[in-house]
Coordinates of C-alpha atoms in Angstrom, one line a residue:
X980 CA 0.0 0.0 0.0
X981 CA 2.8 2.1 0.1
X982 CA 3.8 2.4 -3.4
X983 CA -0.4 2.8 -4.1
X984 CA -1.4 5.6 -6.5
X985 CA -4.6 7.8 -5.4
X986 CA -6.8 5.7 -7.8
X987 CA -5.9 2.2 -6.4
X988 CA -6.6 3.4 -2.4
X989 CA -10.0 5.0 -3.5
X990 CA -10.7 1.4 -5.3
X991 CA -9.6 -0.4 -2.4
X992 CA -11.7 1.7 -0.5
X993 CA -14.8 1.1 -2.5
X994 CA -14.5 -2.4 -2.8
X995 CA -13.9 -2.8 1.2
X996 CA -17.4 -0.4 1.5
X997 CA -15.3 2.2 3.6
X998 CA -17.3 5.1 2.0
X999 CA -16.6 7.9 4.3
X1000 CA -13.0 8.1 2.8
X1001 CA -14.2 9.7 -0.4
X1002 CA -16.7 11.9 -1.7
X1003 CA -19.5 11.1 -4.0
X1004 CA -17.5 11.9 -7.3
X1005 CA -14.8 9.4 -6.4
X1006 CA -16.9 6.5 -5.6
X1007 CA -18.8 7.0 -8.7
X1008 CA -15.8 7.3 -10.4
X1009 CA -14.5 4.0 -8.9
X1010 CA -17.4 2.2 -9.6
X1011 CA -17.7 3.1 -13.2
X1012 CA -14.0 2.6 -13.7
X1013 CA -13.4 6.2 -15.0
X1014 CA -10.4 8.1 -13.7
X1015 CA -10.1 10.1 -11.0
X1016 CA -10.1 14.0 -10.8
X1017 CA -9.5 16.7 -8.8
X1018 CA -5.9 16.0 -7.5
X1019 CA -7.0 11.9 -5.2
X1020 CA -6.1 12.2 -1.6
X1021 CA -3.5 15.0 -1.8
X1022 CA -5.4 17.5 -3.8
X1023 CA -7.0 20.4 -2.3
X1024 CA -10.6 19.8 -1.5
X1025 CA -13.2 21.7 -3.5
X1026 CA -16.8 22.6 -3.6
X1027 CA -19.0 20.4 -6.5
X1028 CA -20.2 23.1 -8.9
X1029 CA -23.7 23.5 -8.6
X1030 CA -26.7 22.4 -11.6
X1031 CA -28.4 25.4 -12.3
X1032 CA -31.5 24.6 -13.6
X1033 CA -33.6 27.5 -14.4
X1034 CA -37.4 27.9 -13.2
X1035 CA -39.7 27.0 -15.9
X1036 CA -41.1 30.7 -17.6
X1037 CA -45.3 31.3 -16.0
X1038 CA -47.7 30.0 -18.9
X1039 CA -49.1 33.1 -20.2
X1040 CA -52.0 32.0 -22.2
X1041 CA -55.8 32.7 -20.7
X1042 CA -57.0 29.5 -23.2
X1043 CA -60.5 30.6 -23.0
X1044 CA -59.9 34.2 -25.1
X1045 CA -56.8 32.8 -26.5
X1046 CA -55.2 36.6 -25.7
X1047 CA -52.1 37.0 -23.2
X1048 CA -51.4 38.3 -20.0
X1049 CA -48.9 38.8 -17.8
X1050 CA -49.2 35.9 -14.2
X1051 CA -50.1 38.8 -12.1
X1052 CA -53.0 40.1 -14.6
X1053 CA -53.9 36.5 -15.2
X1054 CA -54.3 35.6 -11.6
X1055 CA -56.4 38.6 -10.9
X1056 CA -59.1 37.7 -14.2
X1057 CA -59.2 34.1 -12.0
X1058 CA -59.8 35.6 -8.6
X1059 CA -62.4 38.3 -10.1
X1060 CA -64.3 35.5 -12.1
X1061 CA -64.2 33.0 -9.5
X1062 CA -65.7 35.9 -6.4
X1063 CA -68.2 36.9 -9.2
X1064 CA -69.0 33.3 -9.5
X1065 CA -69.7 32.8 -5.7
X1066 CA -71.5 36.1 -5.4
X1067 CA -74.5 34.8 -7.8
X1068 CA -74.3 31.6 -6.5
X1069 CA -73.0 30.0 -9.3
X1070 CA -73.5 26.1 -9.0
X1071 CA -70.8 25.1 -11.3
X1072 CA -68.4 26.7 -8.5
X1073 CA -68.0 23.7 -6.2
X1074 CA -64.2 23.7 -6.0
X1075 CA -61.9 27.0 -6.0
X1076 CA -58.1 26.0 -6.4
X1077 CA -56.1 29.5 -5.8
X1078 CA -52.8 27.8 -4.3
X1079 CA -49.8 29.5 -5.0
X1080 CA -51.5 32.6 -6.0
X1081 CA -49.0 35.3 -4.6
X1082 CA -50.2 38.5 -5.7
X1083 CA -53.7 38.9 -3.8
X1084 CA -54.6 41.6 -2.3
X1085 CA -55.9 42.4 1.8
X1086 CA -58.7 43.9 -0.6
X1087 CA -58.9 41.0 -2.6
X1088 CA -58.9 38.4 0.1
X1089 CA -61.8 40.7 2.0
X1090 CA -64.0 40.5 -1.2
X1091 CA -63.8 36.5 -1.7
X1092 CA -64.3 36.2 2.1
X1093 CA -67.3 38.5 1.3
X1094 CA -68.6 36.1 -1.5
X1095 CA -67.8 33.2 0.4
X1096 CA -70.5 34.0 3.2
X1097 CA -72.9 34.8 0.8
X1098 CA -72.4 31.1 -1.2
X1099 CA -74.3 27.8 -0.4
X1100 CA -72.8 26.2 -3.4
X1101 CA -69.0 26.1 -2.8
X1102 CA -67.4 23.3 -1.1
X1103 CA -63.8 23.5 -1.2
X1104 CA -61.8 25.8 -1.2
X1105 CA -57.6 26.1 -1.5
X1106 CA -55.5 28.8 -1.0
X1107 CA -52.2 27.6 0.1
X1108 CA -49.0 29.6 -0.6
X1109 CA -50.7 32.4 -1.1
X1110 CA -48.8 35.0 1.0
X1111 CA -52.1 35.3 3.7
X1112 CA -51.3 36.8 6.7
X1113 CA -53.7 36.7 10.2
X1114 CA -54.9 40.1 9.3
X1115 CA -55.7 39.0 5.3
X1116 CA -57.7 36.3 6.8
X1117 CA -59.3 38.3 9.6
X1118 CA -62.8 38.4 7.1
X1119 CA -63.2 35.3 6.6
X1120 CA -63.8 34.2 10.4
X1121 CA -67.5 35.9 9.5
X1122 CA -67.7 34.2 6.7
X1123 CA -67.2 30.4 7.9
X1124 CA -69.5 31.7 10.6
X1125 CA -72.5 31.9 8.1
X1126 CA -71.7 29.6 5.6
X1127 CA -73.0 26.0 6.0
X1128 CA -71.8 24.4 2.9
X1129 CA -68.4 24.8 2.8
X1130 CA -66.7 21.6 3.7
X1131 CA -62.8 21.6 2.9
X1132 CA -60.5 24.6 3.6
X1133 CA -56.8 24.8 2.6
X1134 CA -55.1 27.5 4.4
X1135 CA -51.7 25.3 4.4
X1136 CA -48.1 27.5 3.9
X1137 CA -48.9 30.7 4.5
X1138 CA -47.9 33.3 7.8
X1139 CA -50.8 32.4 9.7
X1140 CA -50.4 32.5 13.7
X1141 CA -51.6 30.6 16.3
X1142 CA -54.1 33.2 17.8
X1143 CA -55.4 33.2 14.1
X1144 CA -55.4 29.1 13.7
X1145 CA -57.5 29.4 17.3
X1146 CA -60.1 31.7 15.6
X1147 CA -60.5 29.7 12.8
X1148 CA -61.2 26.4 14.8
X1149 CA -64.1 28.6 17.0
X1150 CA -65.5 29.9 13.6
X1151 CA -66.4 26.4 12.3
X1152 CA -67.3 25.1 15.7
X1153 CA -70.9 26.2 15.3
X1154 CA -73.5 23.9 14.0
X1155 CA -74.1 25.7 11.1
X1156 CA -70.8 24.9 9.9
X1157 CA -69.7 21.9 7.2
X1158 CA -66.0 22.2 7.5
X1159 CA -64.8 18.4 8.1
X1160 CA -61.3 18.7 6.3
X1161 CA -59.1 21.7 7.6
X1162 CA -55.4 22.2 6.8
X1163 CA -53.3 24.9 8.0
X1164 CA -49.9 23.1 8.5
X1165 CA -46.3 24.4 7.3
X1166 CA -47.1 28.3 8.6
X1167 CA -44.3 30.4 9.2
X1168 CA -45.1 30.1 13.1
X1169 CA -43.7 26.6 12.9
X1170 CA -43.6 26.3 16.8
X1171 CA -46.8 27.2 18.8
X1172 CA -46.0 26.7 22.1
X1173 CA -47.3 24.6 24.5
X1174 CA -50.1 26.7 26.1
X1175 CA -51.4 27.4 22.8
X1176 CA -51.4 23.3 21.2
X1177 CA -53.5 22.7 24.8
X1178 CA -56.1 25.4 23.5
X1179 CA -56.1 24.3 20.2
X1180 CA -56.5 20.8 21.2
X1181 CA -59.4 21.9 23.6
X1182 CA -61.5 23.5 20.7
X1183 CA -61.2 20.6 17.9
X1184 CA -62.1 18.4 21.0
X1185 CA -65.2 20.4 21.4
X1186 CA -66.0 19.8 17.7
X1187 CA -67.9 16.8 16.3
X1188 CA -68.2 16.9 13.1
X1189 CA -63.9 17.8 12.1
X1190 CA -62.5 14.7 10.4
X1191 CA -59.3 16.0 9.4
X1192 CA -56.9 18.2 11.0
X1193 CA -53.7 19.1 8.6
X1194 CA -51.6 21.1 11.5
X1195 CA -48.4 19.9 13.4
X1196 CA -48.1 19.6 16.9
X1197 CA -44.9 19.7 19.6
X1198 CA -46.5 17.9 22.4
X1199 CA -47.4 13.8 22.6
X1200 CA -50.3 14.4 24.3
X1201 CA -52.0 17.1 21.7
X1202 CA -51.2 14.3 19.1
X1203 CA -52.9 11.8 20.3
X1204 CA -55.8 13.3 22.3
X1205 CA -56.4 15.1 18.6
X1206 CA -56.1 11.4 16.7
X1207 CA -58.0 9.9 18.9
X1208 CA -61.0 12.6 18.7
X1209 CA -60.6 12.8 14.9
X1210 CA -60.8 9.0 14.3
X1211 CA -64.0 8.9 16.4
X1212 CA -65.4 11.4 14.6
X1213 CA -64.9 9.4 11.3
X1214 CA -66.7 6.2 13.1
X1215 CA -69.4 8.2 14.0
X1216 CA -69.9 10.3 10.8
X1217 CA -69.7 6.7 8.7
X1218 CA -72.1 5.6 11.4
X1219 CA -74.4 8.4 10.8
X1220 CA -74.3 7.9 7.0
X1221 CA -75.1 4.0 6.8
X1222 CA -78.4 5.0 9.2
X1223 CA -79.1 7.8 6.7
X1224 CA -78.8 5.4 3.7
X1225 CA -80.9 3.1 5.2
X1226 CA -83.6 5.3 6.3

């Protein structure tokens, strides 16, 4: 082993599985019998250049009018349809998708909540990554008040707090309310603190009819005392179906 060149001890090395003495480029190397770069052993050690890859360009055709627009222009014709849409009451509105929709305004998101209490057709509705802040979603608290049909809400990565994520929960506790599927996990308040999981967990405890809960939790005991709430819920809302169907 002495007299071994660089190339033969990363070999060795590969072939006795003691990975941890080279990088990825030399046991690729080794293994596909190509030669070694970058100076073996005794070279100085240097960063892999990076793959830049470059975002794919935002599709600017609105296919319906066959015109163009810029994303920002284009998401605003799609918000200003869809709140038009849920204002009349339009049936063939039964699932808004606006994920990933950065550009909405406070005003924006104060109109749709607007529309949204006035609607008895919509049932889901998605706005994750959308930039929302507590204050953005202040309106809608009203809104999931008063509306009964409503049934999935997607509030997932956005700058939501815990305070807010509280408000929400009491807003569809009423018996008015449909919501069974709510997500608001991945918020920029990635911690929540103790104190606040053990209110949280008190209000979906209070509520019969959630059946999923997208939001992480710190604490064992907020995990399981939500599962374990959730999953009987589920029982007793299949329960309540197979009587219905029978009846």
């Amino acid at each position: 082993l002495n007299n071994a060149t660089d190339d033969e001890l990363i070999d060795l090395a590969a072939i006795l599985g003691f990975t941890g003495m080279m990088n990825q480029v030399q046991f690729h190397a080794s293994i596909e019998n190509r030669g070694q770069v970058g100076g073996g052993f005794r070279g100085i050690a240097k960063g892999e250049q990076l793959k830049l890859v470059p975002d794919d360009p935002p599709n600017m055709t609105d296919v319906e009018a066959s015109r163009y627009y810029s994303y920002a222009a284009l998401s605003r014709l799609q918000i200003c349809d869809s709140i038009k849409k849920m204002s009349s009451d339009d049936a063939s509105l039964t699932v808004l998708n606006l994920n990933n929709i950065k550009t909405m305004s406070a005003e924006v998101v104060s109109r749709l909540c607007t529309a949204l209490g006035e609607n008895s057709k919509l049932k889901e509705l998605h706005m994750a990554a959308t930039n929302l802040t507590s204050a953005m979603v202040e309106p809608m608290l009203l809104a999931l008040k008063v509306n009964h049909t409503l049934e999935v809400l997607n509030l997932e990565s956005n700058f939501i707090t815990g305070d807010m994520i509280l408000k929400l929960l009491d807003a569809i506790s009423g018996n008015k309310s449909a919501v069974t599927d709510l997500r608001l996990s991945n918020q920029r308040q990635s911690v929540l603190g103790v104190q606040m999981e053990q209110e949280i967990t008190q209000m979906v405890l209070q509520n019969p009819r959630l059946n999923n809960l997208g939001l992480d939790f710190s604490t064992p005991t907020a995990r399981i005392q939500i599962r374990e709430h959730l999953k009987k819920n589920v029982d007793a809302n299949k329960r309540l179906a197979r009587i219905n169907k029978s009846g």
